[in-house]
Amino acid sequence: MSQENPRIDPRLAGEISRSCVSFNLRKSARLVSHAYDQAFSELGIKSTQFSVMMGTAIQKKASIKNMAKALGMDRSTLSRNARLLASKGLIQLMDGEDRREQLIALTESGWEMLEKAIPVWQQTQAGLESEFGAEWLDGLLNRLKELNRRLP
Amino acid sequence: MSQENPRIDPRLAGEISRSCVSFNLRKSARLVSHAYDQAFSELGIKSTQFSVMMGTAIQKKASIKNMAKALGMDRSTLSRNARLLASKGLIQLMDGEDRREQLIALTESGWEMLEKAIPVWQQTQAGLESEFGAEWLDGLLNRLKELNRRLP
DNA sequence: GTCCGATACGTGTATATACTCTCATTAAGA
DNA sequence: TCTTAATGAGAGTATATACACGTATCGGAC
């Protein structure tokens, strides 16, 4: 006899589930990342790794701390992700002038990987655009970027 | 002598990084989930666990498979998350009539936790609304929900 | 009634993520 | 200059996530 528990209004529960920003964002992130991961799988990298490599291609020789800040992730998270990329030979970690710092740079192999990955990225992104419309996607992106700018 | 590598146009690289749907979604998901996690921390749960519990409050006695589908996550992921919640005494796992299935249900403790967590959720969500505006947030949510509906 | 493909789970493995604590190094102050 | 506070990384631990594989069960074909 499962006590029909009336303490939480089912309509309220449904409304919370449907409108939760956190839940919907995580779900979208999972689903969209999955699409990119599938595309990247032929290259042996994941979308997260692509993001770190792109960040490294732009901010050459950034420290772990600065790159983590730019990517909006925890220092220790990036530290581990970077080691994984280093073990794949795609990036290189080296001491900075300030010897507390570790600087990240792409290796030759890393640049070659990016050259192969960028067309794959473009194709996947284009797929989303044709599915949802460029304008619609821009509306989404602009909101995400505003979130990312303003959240601590 | 780091070969100044000209193979990837820096402007293209920056544009890709800024406009990548996958990257921006993951970053937003991390940042927003962090806000909810902070709020929930006093209760000893995380936003992911809140989502699973809310799903369980709505779809009573759903199987792992069906709940995973509803939450847009992998079966095995939910399987582990559910075990964690069960070890905290918040949900209960039991055999279905089809003995291949495991059904999830909230425990008494779980219902009590939800009663405490919902006001915390409401406060956090309201904080986002006041920061970004209800209409703006609706625009974001509608797009996320459409993504979640249409992506495989 | 028995066999076989389909189905639902769980486990092993790998990656992503973040918090806490500790260690090394630097910078600032006495 | 010596001491100390601040800073940047990494390791330990915990959770989230998914894929591949194996196991138990079910349902239909015969």
PDB file of N, CA and C in Angstrom, chain B residues 24-116:
ATOM      1  N   ASN B  24      29.159  26.048 -25.568  1.00  0.00           N
ATOM      2  CA  ASN B  24      28.401  27.032 -24.804  1.00  0.00           C
ATOM      3  C   ASN B  24      27.328  26.386 -23.933  1.00  0.00           C
ATOM      4  N   LEU B  25      26.744  25.303 -24.434  1.00  0.00           N
ATOM      5  CA  LEU B  25      25.749  24.601 -23.630  1.00  0.00           C
ATOM      6  C   LEU B  25      26.393  23.953 -22.407  1.00  0.00           C
ATOM      7  N   ARG B  26      27.526  23.294 -22.614  1.00  0.00           N
ATOM      8  CA  ARG B  26      28.181  22.649 -21.480  1.00  0.00           C
ATOM      9  C   ARG B  26      28.626  23.677 -20.456  1.00  0.00           C
ATOM     10  N   LYS B  27      29.147  24.784 -20.939  1.00  0.00           N
ATOM     11  CA  LYS B  27      29.596  25.817 -20.023  1.00  0.00           C
ATOM     12  C   LYS B  27      28.420  26.382 -19.226  1.00  0.00           C
ATOM     13  N   SER B  28      27.326  26.685 -19.906  1.00  0.00           N
ATOM     14  CA  SER B  28      26.151  27.184 -19.199  1.00  0.00           C
ATOM     15  C   SER B  28      25.638  26.154 -18.202  1.00  0.00           C
ATOM     16  N   ALA B  29      25.622  24.915 -18.623  1.00  0.00           N
ATOM     17  CA  ALA B  29      25.126  23.862 -17.738  1.00  0.00           C
ATOM     18  C   ALA B  29      25.988  23.785 -16.480  1.00  0.00           C
ATOM     19  N   ARG B  30      27.309  23.890 -16.662  1.00  0.00           N
ATOM     20  CA  ARG B  30      28.193  23.870 -15.496  1.00  0.00           C
ATOM     21  C   ARG B  30      27.911  25.044 -14.573  1.00  0.00           C
ATOM     22  N   LEU B  31      27.838  26.240 -15.154  1.00  0.00           N
ATOM     23  CA  LEU B  31      27.689  27.438 -14.331  1.00  0.00           C
ATOM     24  C   LEU B  31      26.329  27.480 -13.628  1.00  0.00           C
ATOM     25  N   VAL B  32      25.278  27.174 -14.369  1.00  0.00           N
ATOM     26  CA  VAL B  32      23.948  27.224 -13.768  1.00  0.00           C
ATOM     27  C   VAL B  32      23.775  26.112 -12.735  1.00  0.00           C
ATOM     28  N   SER B  33      24.239  24.911 -13.075  1.00  0.00           N
ATOM     29  CA  SER B  33      24.132  23.818 -12.114  1.00  0.00           C
ATOM     30  C   SER B  33      24.890  24.155 -10.836  1.00  0.00           C
ATOM     31  N   HIS B  34      25.997  24.849 -11.008  1.00  0.00           N
ATOM     32  CA  HIS B  34      26.775  25.246  -9.844  1.00  0.00           C
ATOM     33  C   HIS B  34      25.940  26.100  -8.899  1.00  0.00           C
ATOM     34  N   ALA B  35      25.172  27.029  -9.484  1.00  0.00           N
ATOM     35  CA  ALA B  35      24.330  27.895  -8.653  1.00  0.00           C
ATOM     36  C   ALA B  35      23.311  27.071  -7.872  1.00  0.00           C
ATOM     37  N   TYR B  36      22.665  26.144  -8.557  1.00  0.00           N
ATOM     38  CA  TYR B  36      21.686  25.295  -7.869  1.00  0.00           C
ATOM     39  C   TYR B  36      22.370  24.394  -6.834  1.00  0.00           C
ATOM     40  N   ASP B  37      23.530  23.860  -7.194  1.00  0.00           N
ATOM     41  CA  ASP B  37      24.241  22.984  -6.260  1.00  0.00           C
ATOM     42  C   ASP B  37      24.575  23.718  -4.970  1.00  0.00           C
ATOM     43  N   GLN B  38      25.005  24.959  -5.115  1.00  0.00           N
ATOM     44  CA  GLN B  38      25.310  25.760  -3.928  1.00  0.00           C
ATOM     45  C   GLN B  38      24.073  25.870  -3.041  1.00  0.00           C
ATOM     46  N   ALA B  39      22.944  26.152  -3.671  1.00  0.00           N
ATOM     47  CA  ALA B  39      21.719  26.311  -2.890  1.00  0.00           C
ATOM     48  C   ALA B  39      21.314  25.002  -2.220  1.00  0.00           C
ATOM     49  N   PHE B  40      21.463  23.891  -2.953  1.00  0.00           N
ATOM     50  CA  PHE B  40      21.048  22.598  -2.417  1.00  0.00           C
ATOM     51  C   PHE B  40      22.034  22.043  -1.387  1.00  0.00           C
ATOM     52  N   SER B  41      23.238  22.599  -1.353  1.00  0.00           N
ATOM     53  CA  SER B  41      24.293  21.974  -0.544  1.00  0.00           C
ATOM     54  C   SER B  41      23.890  21.858   0.925  1.00  0.00           C
ATOM     55  N   GLU B  42      23.091  22.824   1.422  1.00  0.00           N
ATOM     56  CA  GLU B  42      22.663  22.738   2.814  1.00  0.00           C
ATOM     57  C   GLU B  42      21.822  21.491   3.074  1.00  0.00           C
ATOM     58  N   LEU B  43      21.225  20.951   2.012  1.00  0.00           N
ATOM     59  CA  LEU B  43      20.387  19.764   2.161  1.00  0.00           C
ATOM     60  C   LEU B  43      21.165  18.478   1.880  1.00  0.00           C
ATOM     61  N   GLY B  44      22.373  18.617   1.384  1.00  0.00           N
ATOM     62  CA  GLY B  44      23.178  17.433   1.114  1.00  0.00           C
ATOM     63  C   GLY B  44      22.839  16.734  -0.192  1.00  0.00           C
ATOM     64  N   ILE B  45      22.205  17.441  -1.118  1.00  0.00           N
ATOM     65  CA  ILE B  45      21.944  16.848  -2.432  1.00  0.00           C
ATOM     66  C   ILE B  45      22.489  17.758  -3.524  1.00  0.00           C
ATOM     67  N   LYS B  46      22.536  17.240  -4.731  1.00  0.00           N
ATOM     68  CA  LYS B  46      22.989  18.009  -5.876  1.00  0.00           C
ATOM     69  C   LYS B  46      21.818  18.190  -6.853  1.00  0.00           C
ATOM     70  N   SER B  47      21.998  19.116  -7.765  1.00  0.00           N
ATOM     71  CA  SER B  47      20.904  19.427  -8.676  1.00  0.00           C
ATOM     72  C   SER B  47      20.528  18.213  -9.519  1.00  0.00           C
ATOM     73  N   THR B  48      21.519  17.412  -9.880  1.00  0.00           N
ATOM     74  CA  THR B  48      21.228  16.200 -10.646  1.00  0.00           C
ATOM     75  C   THR B  48      20.327  15.265  -9.852  1.00  0.00           C
ATOM     76  N   GLN B  49      20.614  15.144  -8.570  1.00  0.00           N
ATOM     77  CA  GLN B  49      19.826  14.250  -7.736  1.00  0.00           C
ATOM     78  C   GLN B  49      18.423  14.804  -7.548  1.00  0.00           C
ATOM     79  N   PHE B  50      18.337  16.120  -7.431  1.00  0.00           N
ATOM     80  CA  PHE B  50      17.016  16.752  -7.351  1.00  0.00           C
ATOM     81  C   PHE B  50      16.192  16.412  -8.587  1.00  0.00           C
ATOM     82  N   SER B  51      16.828  16.483  -9.745  1.00  0.00           N
ATOM     83  CA  SER B  51      16.105  16.192 -10.986  1.00  0.00           C
ATOM     84  C   SER B  51      15.575  14.765 -11.001  1.00  0.00           C
ATOM     85  N   VAL B  52      16.413  13.835 -10.591  1.00  0.00           N
ATOM     86  CA  VAL B  52      15.971  12.437 -10.575  1.00  0.00           C
ATOM     87  C   VAL B  52      14.824  12.252  -9.587  1.00  0.00           C
ATOM     88  N   MET B  53      14.928  12.904  -8.431  1.00  0.00           N
ATOM     89  CA  MET B  53      13.867  12.770  -7.435  1.00  0.00           C
ATOM     90  C   MET B  53      12.561  13.394  -7.934  1.00  0.00           C
ATOM     91  N   MET B  54      12.665  14.537  -8.589  1.00  0.00           N
ATOM     92  CA  MET B  54      11.459  15.145  -9.144  1.00  0.00           C
ATOM     93  C   MET B  54      10.834  14.234 -10.192  1.00  0.00           C
ATOM     94  N   GLY B  55      11.677  13.663 -11.042  1.00  0.00           N
ATOM     95  CA  GLY B  55      11.163  12.727 -12.037  1.00  0.00           C
ATOM     96  C   GLY B  55      10.444  11.571 -11.371  1.00  0.00           C
ATOM     97  N   THR B  56      10.990  11.108 -10.278  1.00  0.00           N
ATOM     98  CA  THR B  56      10.381   9.989  -9.556  1.00  0.00           C
ATOM     99  C   THR B  56       9.081  10.397  -8.875  1.00  0.00           C
ATOM    100  N   ALA B  57       9.027  11.655  -8.450  1.00  0.00           N
ATOM    101  CA  ALA B  57       7.805  12.145  -7.808  1.00  0.00           C
ATOM    102  C   ALA B  57       6.654  12.204  -8.810  1.00  0.00           C
ATOM    103  N   ILE B  58       6.998  12.427 -10.073  1.00  0.00           N
ATOM    104  CA  ILE B  58       5.968  12.567 -11.092  1.00  0.00           C
ATOM    105  C   ILE B  58       5.560  11.216 -11.666  1.00  0.00           C
ATOM    106  N   GLN B  59       6.577  10.508 -12.192  1.00  0.00           N
ATOM    107  CA  GLN B  59       6.307   9.189 -12.760  1.00  0.00           C
ATOM    108  C   GLN B  59       6.528   8.145 -11.698  1.00  0.00           C
ATOM    109  N   LYS B  60       5.552   7.905 -10.917  1.00  0.00           N
ATOM    110  CA  LYS B  60       5.735   6.948  -9.826  1.00  0.00           C
ATOM    111  C   LYS B  60       5.997   5.551 -10.376  1.00  0.00           C
ATOM    112  N   LYS B  61       6.977   4.893  -9.778  1.00  0.00           N
ATOM    113  CA  LYS B  61       7.317   3.526 -10.146  1.00  0.00           C
ATOM    114  C   LYS B  61       7.625   3.348 -11.623  1.00  0.00           C
ATOM    115  N   ALA B  62       8.362   4.275 -12.166  1.00  0.00           N
ATOM    116  CA  ALA B  62       8.847   4.083 -13.531  1.00  0.00           C
ATOM    117  C   ALA B  62      10.033   3.130 -13.497  1.00  0.00           C
ATOM    118  N   SER B  63      10.253   2.445 -14.609  1.00  0.00           N
ATOM    119  CA  SER B  63      11.434   1.604 -14.700  1.00  0.00           C
ATOM    120  C   SER B  63      12.644   2.484 -14.972  1.00  0.00           C
ATOM    121  N   ILE B  64      13.813   1.916 -14.717  1.00  0.00           N
ATOM    122  CA  ILE B  64      15.064   2.614 -15.009  1.00  0.00           C
ATOM    123  C   ILE B  64      15.054   3.087 -16.460  1.00  0.00           C
ATOM    124  N   LYS B  65      14.676   2.208 -17.342  1.00  0.00           N
ATOM    125  CA  LYS B  65      14.688   2.544 -18.768  1.00  0.00           C
ATOM    126  C   LYS B  65      13.788   3.728 -19.086  1.00  0.00           C
ATOM    127  N   ASN B  66      12.558   3.679 -18.578  1.00  0.00           N
ATOM    128  CA  ASN B  66      11.619   4.758 -18.892  1.00  0.00           C
ATOM    129  C   ASN B  66      12.025   6.080 -18.248  1.00  0.00           C
ATOM    130  N   MET B  67      12.515   5.992 -17.023  1.00  0.00           N
ATOM    131  CA  MET B  67      12.945   7.213 -16.362  1.00  0.00           C
ATOM    132  C   MET B  67      14.158   7.810 -17.081  1.00  0.00           C
ATOM    133  N   ALA B  68      15.079   6.951 -17.502  1.00  0.00           N
ATOM    134  CA  ALA B  68      16.259   7.430 -18.224  1.00  0.00           C
ATOM    135  C   ALA B  68      15.830   8.143 -19.501  1.00  0.00           C
ATOM    136  N   LYS B  69      14.867   7.562 -20.181  1.00  0.00           N
ATOM    137  CA  LYS B  69      14.323   8.179 -21.390  1.00  0.00           C
ATOM    138  C   LYS B  69      13.742   9.560 -21.080  1.00  0.00           C
ATOM    139  N   ALA B  70      12.941   9.620 -20.021  1.00  0.00           N
ATOM    140  CA  ALA B  70      12.302  10.884 -19.654  1.00  0.00           C
ATOM    141  C   ALA B  70      13.336  11.937 -19.273  1.00  0.00           C
ATOM    142  N   LEU B  71      14.415  11.503 -18.644  1.00  0.00           N
ATOM    143  CA  LEU B  71      15.423  12.449 -18.191  1.00  0.00           C
ATOM    144  C   LEU B  71      16.485  12.705 -19.261  1.00  0.00           C
ATOM    145  N   GLY B  72      16.418  11.978 -20.363  1.00  0.00           N
ATOM    146  CA  GLY B  72      17.382  12.187 -21.436  1.00  0.00           C
ATOM    147  C   GLY B  72      18.789  11.767 -21.066  1.00  0.00           C
ATOM    148  N   MET B  73      18.902  10.696 -20.284  1.00  0.00           N
ATOM    149  CA  MET B  73      20.254  10.236 -19.944  1.00  0.00           C
ATOM    150  C   MET B  73      20.381   8.749 -20.216  1.00  0.00           C
ATOM    151  N   ASP B  74      21.591   8.282 -20.172  1.00  0.00           N
ATOM    152  CA  ASP B  74      21.837   6.875 -20.436  1.00  0.00           C
ATOM    153  C   ASP B  74      21.285   6.016 -19.298  1.00  0.00           C
ATOM    154  N   ARG B  75      20.792   4.837 -19.670  1.00  0.00           N
ATOM    155  CA  ARG B  75      20.280   3.905 -18.671  1.00  0.00           C
ATOM    156  C   ARG B  75      21.293   3.648 -17.564  1.00  0.00           C
ATOM    157  N   SER B  76      22.526   3.380 -17.971  1.00  0.00           N
ATOM    158  CA  SER B  76      23.536   3.013 -16.980  1.00  0.00           C
ATOM    159  C   SER B  76      23.868   4.189 -16.067  1.00  0.00           C
ATOM    160  N   THR B  77      23.781   5.388 -16.613  1.00  0.00           N
ATOM    161  CA  THR B  77      24.012   6.572 -15.789  1.00  0.00           C
ATOM    162  C   THR B  77      22.955   6.667 -14.702  1.00  0.00           C
ATOM    163  N   LEU B  78      21.705   6.538 -15.116  1.00  0.00           N
ATOM    164  CA  LEU B  78      20.629   6.620 -14.138  1.00  0.00           C
ATOM    165  C   LEU B  78      20.729   5.478 -13.145  1.00  0.00           C
ATOM    166  N   SER B  79      21.126   4.318 -13.614  1.00  0.00           N
ATOM    167  CA  SER B  79      21.258   3.163 -12.741  1.00  0.00           C
ATOM    168  C   SER B  79      22.193   3.487 -11.566  1.00  0.00           C
ATOM    169  N   ARG B  80      23.327   4.094 -11.886  1.00  0.00           N
ATOM    170  CA  ARG B  80      24.278   4.438 -10.813  1.00  0.00           C
ATOM    171  C   ARG B  80      23.750   5.571  -9.944  1.00  0.00           C
ATOM    172  N   ASN B  81      23.185   6.593 -10.572  1.00  0.00           N
ATOM    173  CA  ASN B  81      22.641   7.706  -9.796  1.00  0.00           C
ATOM    174  C   ASN B  81      21.565   7.210  -8.831  1.00  0.00           C
ATOM    175  N   ALA B  82      20.750   6.295  -9.332  1.00  0.00           N
ATOM    176  CA  ALA B  82      19.666   5.776  -8.502  1.00  0.00           C
ATOM    177  C   ALA B  82      20.218   5.001  -7.306  1.00  0.00           C
ATOM    178  N   ARG B  83      21.276   4.229  -7.551  1.00  0.00           N
ATOM    179  CA  ARG B  83      21.871   3.488  -6.448  1.00  0.00           C
ATOM    180  C   ARG B  83      22.410   4.426  -5.368  1.00  0.00           C
ATOM    181  N   LEU B  84      22.980   5.529  -5.826  1.00  0.00           N
ATOM    182  CA  LEU B  84      23.492   6.511  -4.876  1.00  0.00           C
ATOM    183  C   LEU B  84      22.354   7.087  -4.041  1.00  0.00           C
ATOM    184  N   LEU B  85      21.260   7.446  -4.698  1.00  0.00           N
ATOM    185  CA  LEU B  85      20.104   7.984  -3.980  1.00  0.00           C
ATOM    186  C   LEU B  85      19.513   6.936  -3.036  1.00  0.00           C
ATOM    187  N   ALA B  86      19.554   5.680  -3.473  1.00  0.00           N
ATOM    188  CA  ALA B  86      19.044   4.618  -2.612  1.00  0.00           C
ATOM    189  C   ALA B  86      19.920   4.471  -1.376  1.00  0.00           C
ATOM    190  N   SER B  87      21.242   4.608  -1.554  1.00  0.00           N
ATOM    191  CA  SER B  87      22.148   4.474  -0.409  1.00  0.00           C
ATOM    192  C   SER B  87      21.962   5.633   0.569  1.00  0.00           C
ATOM    193  N   LYS B  88      21.430   6.750   0.076  1.00  0.00           N
ATOM    194  CA  LYS B  88      21.112   7.865   0.971  1.00  0.00           C
ATOM    195  C   LYS B  88      19.718   7.706   1.575  1.00  0.00           C
ATOM    196  N   GLY B  89      19.035   6.656   1.165  1.00  0.00           N
ATOM    197  CA  GLY B  89      17.707   6.409   1.720  1.00  0.00           C
ATOM    198  C   GLY B  89      16.615   7.275   1.125  1.00  0.00           C
ATOM    199  N   LEU B  90      16.901   7.917  -0.011  1.00  0.00           N
ATOM    200  CA  LEU B  90      15.921   8.840  -0.574  1.00  0.00           C
ATOM    201  C   LEU B  90      14.977   8.170  -1.571  1.00  0.00           C
ATOM    202  N   ILE B  91      15.440   7.139  -2.217  1.00  0.00           N
ATOM    203  CA  ILE B  91      14.564   6.391  -3.110  1.00  0.00           C
ATOM    204  C   ILE B  91      14.698   4.905  -2.809  1.00  0.00           C
ATOM    205  N   GLN B  92      13.816   4.182  -3.435  1.00  0.00           N
ATOM    206  CA  GLN B  92      13.774   2.750  -3.220  1.00  0.00           C
ATOM    207  C   GLN B  92      13.722   2.079  -4.580  1.00  0.00           C
ATOM    208  N   LEU B  93      14.493   1.016  -4.731  1.00  0.00           N
ATOM    209  CA  LEU B  93      14.473   0.264  -5.982  1.00  0.00           C
ATOM    210  C   LEU B  93      13.806  -1.075  -5.720  1.00  0.00           C
ATOM    211  N   MET B  94      12.928  -1.473  -6.628  1.00  0.00           N
ATOM    212  CA  MET B  94      12.269  -2.763  -6.415  1.00  0.00           C
ATOM    213  C   MET B  94      11.981  -3.449  -7.738  1.00  0.00           C
ATOM    214  N   ASP B  95      11.851  -4.760  -7.678  1.00  0.00           N
ATOM    215  CA  ASP B  95      11.548  -5.534  -8.866  1.00  0.00           C
ATOM    216  C   ASP B  95      10.167  -5.194  -9.390  1.00  0.00           C
ATOM    217  N   GLY B  96      10.046  -5.138 -10.712  1.00  0.00           N
ATOM    218  CA  GLY B  96       8.728  -4.967 -11.320  1.00  0.00           C
ATOM    219  C   GLY B  96       8.073  -6.320 -11.517  1.00  0.00           C
ATOM    220  N   GLU B  97       6.887  -6.314 -12.067  1.00  0.00           N
ATOM    221  CA  GLU B  97       6.244  -7.581 -12.387  1.00  0.00           C
ATOM    222  C   GLU B  97       7.093  -8.294 -13.423  1.00  0.00           C
ATOM    223  N   ASP B  98       7.480  -7.537 -14.430  1.00  0.00           N
ATOM    224  CA  ASP B  98       8.532  -8.028 -15.323  1.00  0.00           C
ATOM    225  C   ASP B  98       9.821  -7.976 -14.532  1.00  0.00           C
ATOM    226  N   ARG B  99      10.351  -9.130 -14.193  1.00  0.00           N
ATOM    227  CA  ARG B  99      11.458  -9.133 -13.244  1.00  0.00           C
ATOM    228  C   ARG B  99      12.777  -8.663 -13.836  1.00  0.00           C
ATOM    229  N   ARG B 100      12.749  -8.327 -15.121  1.00  0.00           N
ATOM    230  CA  ARG B 100      13.945  -7.673 -15.658  1.00  0.00           C
ATOM    231  C   ARG B 100      14.008  -6.213 -15.221  1.00  0.00           C
ATOM    232  N   GLU B 101      12.852  -5.659 -14.904  1.00  0.00           N
ATOM    233  CA  GLU B 101      12.784  -4.225 -14.611  1.00  0.00           C
ATOM    234  C   GLU B 101      13.061  -3.908 -13.147  1.00  0.00           C
ATOM    235  N   GLN B 102      13.676  -2.757 -12.944  1.00  0.00           N
ATOM    236  CA  GLN B 102      13.806  -2.194 -11.610  1.00  0.00           C
ATOM    237  C   GLN B 102      12.958  -0.933 -11.569  1.00  0.00           C
ATOM    238  N   LEU B 103      12.055  -0.861 -10.617  1.00  0.00           N
ATOM    239  CA  LEU B 103      11.192   0.313 -10.500  1.00  0.00           C
ATOM    240  C   LEU B 103      11.735   1.251  -9.427  1.00  0.00           C
ATOM    241  N   ILE B 104      11.599   2.533  -9.684  1.00  0.00           N
ATOM    242  CA  ILE B 104      12.099   3.543  -8.749  1.00  0.00           C
ATOM    243  C   ILE B 104      10.936   4.210  -8.050  1.00  0.00           C
ATOM    244  N   ALA B 105      11.057   4.398  -6.755  1.00  0.00           N
ATOM    245  CA  ALA B 105      10.034   5.138  -6.013  1.00  0.00           C
ATOM    246  C   ALA B 105      10.714   5.919  -4.893  1.00  0.00           C
ATOM    247  N   LEU B 106      10.123   7.044  -4.544  1.00  0.00           N
ATOM    248  CA  LEU B 106      10.636   7.828  -3.424  1.00  0.00           C
ATOM    249  C   LEU B 106      10.321   7.132  -2.104  1.00  0.00           C
ATOM    250  N   THR B 107      11.220   7.234  -1.173  1.00  0.00           N
ATOM    251  CA  THR B 107      10.923   6.776   0.183  1.00  0.00           C
ATOM    252  C   THR B 107      10.280   7.933   0.953  1.00  0.00           C
ATOM    253  N   GLU B 108       9.848   7.627   2.167  1.00  0.00           N
ATOM    254  CA  GLU B 108       9.314   8.673   3.044  1.00  0.00           C
ATOM    255  C   GLU B 108      10.346   9.794   3.179  1.00  0.00           C
ATOM    256  N   SER B 109      11.565   9.382   3.449  1.00  0.00           N
ATOM    257  CA  SER B 109      12.694  10.319   3.536  1.00  0.00           C
ATOM    258  C   SER B 109      12.839  11.157   2.273  1.00  0.00           C
ATOM    259  N   GLY B 110      12.642  10.512   1.147  1.00  0.00           N
ATOM    260  CA  GLY B 110      12.749  11.199  -0.131  1.00  0.00           C
ATOM    261  C   GLY B 110      11.689  12.276  -0.295  1.00  0.00           C
ATOM    262  N   TRP B 111      10.458  11.950   0.101  1.00  0.00           N
ATOM    263  CA  TRP B 111       9.384  12.939   0.016  1.00  0.00           C
ATOM    264  C   TRP B 111       9.681  14.122   0.936  1.00  0.00           C
ATOM    265  N   GLU B 112      10.203  13.813   2.108  1.00  0.00           N
ATOM    266  CA  GLU B 112      10.533  14.902   3.040  1.00  0.00           C
ATOM    267  C   GLU B 112      11.641  15.780   2.474  1.00  0.00           C
ATOM    268  N   MET B 113      12.623  15.130   1.867  1.00  0.00           N
ATOM    269  CA  MET B 113      13.702  15.901   1.255  1.00  0.00           C
ATOM    270  C   MET B 113      13.155  16.812   0.164  1.00  0.00           C
ATOM    271  N   LEU B 114      12.275  16.283  -0.670  1.00  0.00           N
ATOM    272  CA  LEU B 114      11.705  17.096  -1.748  1.00  0.00           C
ATOM    273  C   LEU B 114      10.934  18.286  -1.191  1.00  0.00           C
ATOM    274  N   GLU B 115      10.218  18.059  -0.099  1.00  0.00           N
ATOM    275  CA  GLU B 115       9.463  19.165   0.507  1.00  0.00           C
ATOM    276  C   GLU B 115      10.394  20.286   0.948  1.00  0.00           C
ATOM    277  N   LYS B 116      11.586  19.896   1.386  1.00  0.00           N
ATOM    278  CA  LYS B 116      12.546  20.927   1.781  1.00  0.00           C
ATOM    279  C   LYS B 116      13.248  21.523   0.571  1.00  0.00           C
TER     280      LYS B 116
END
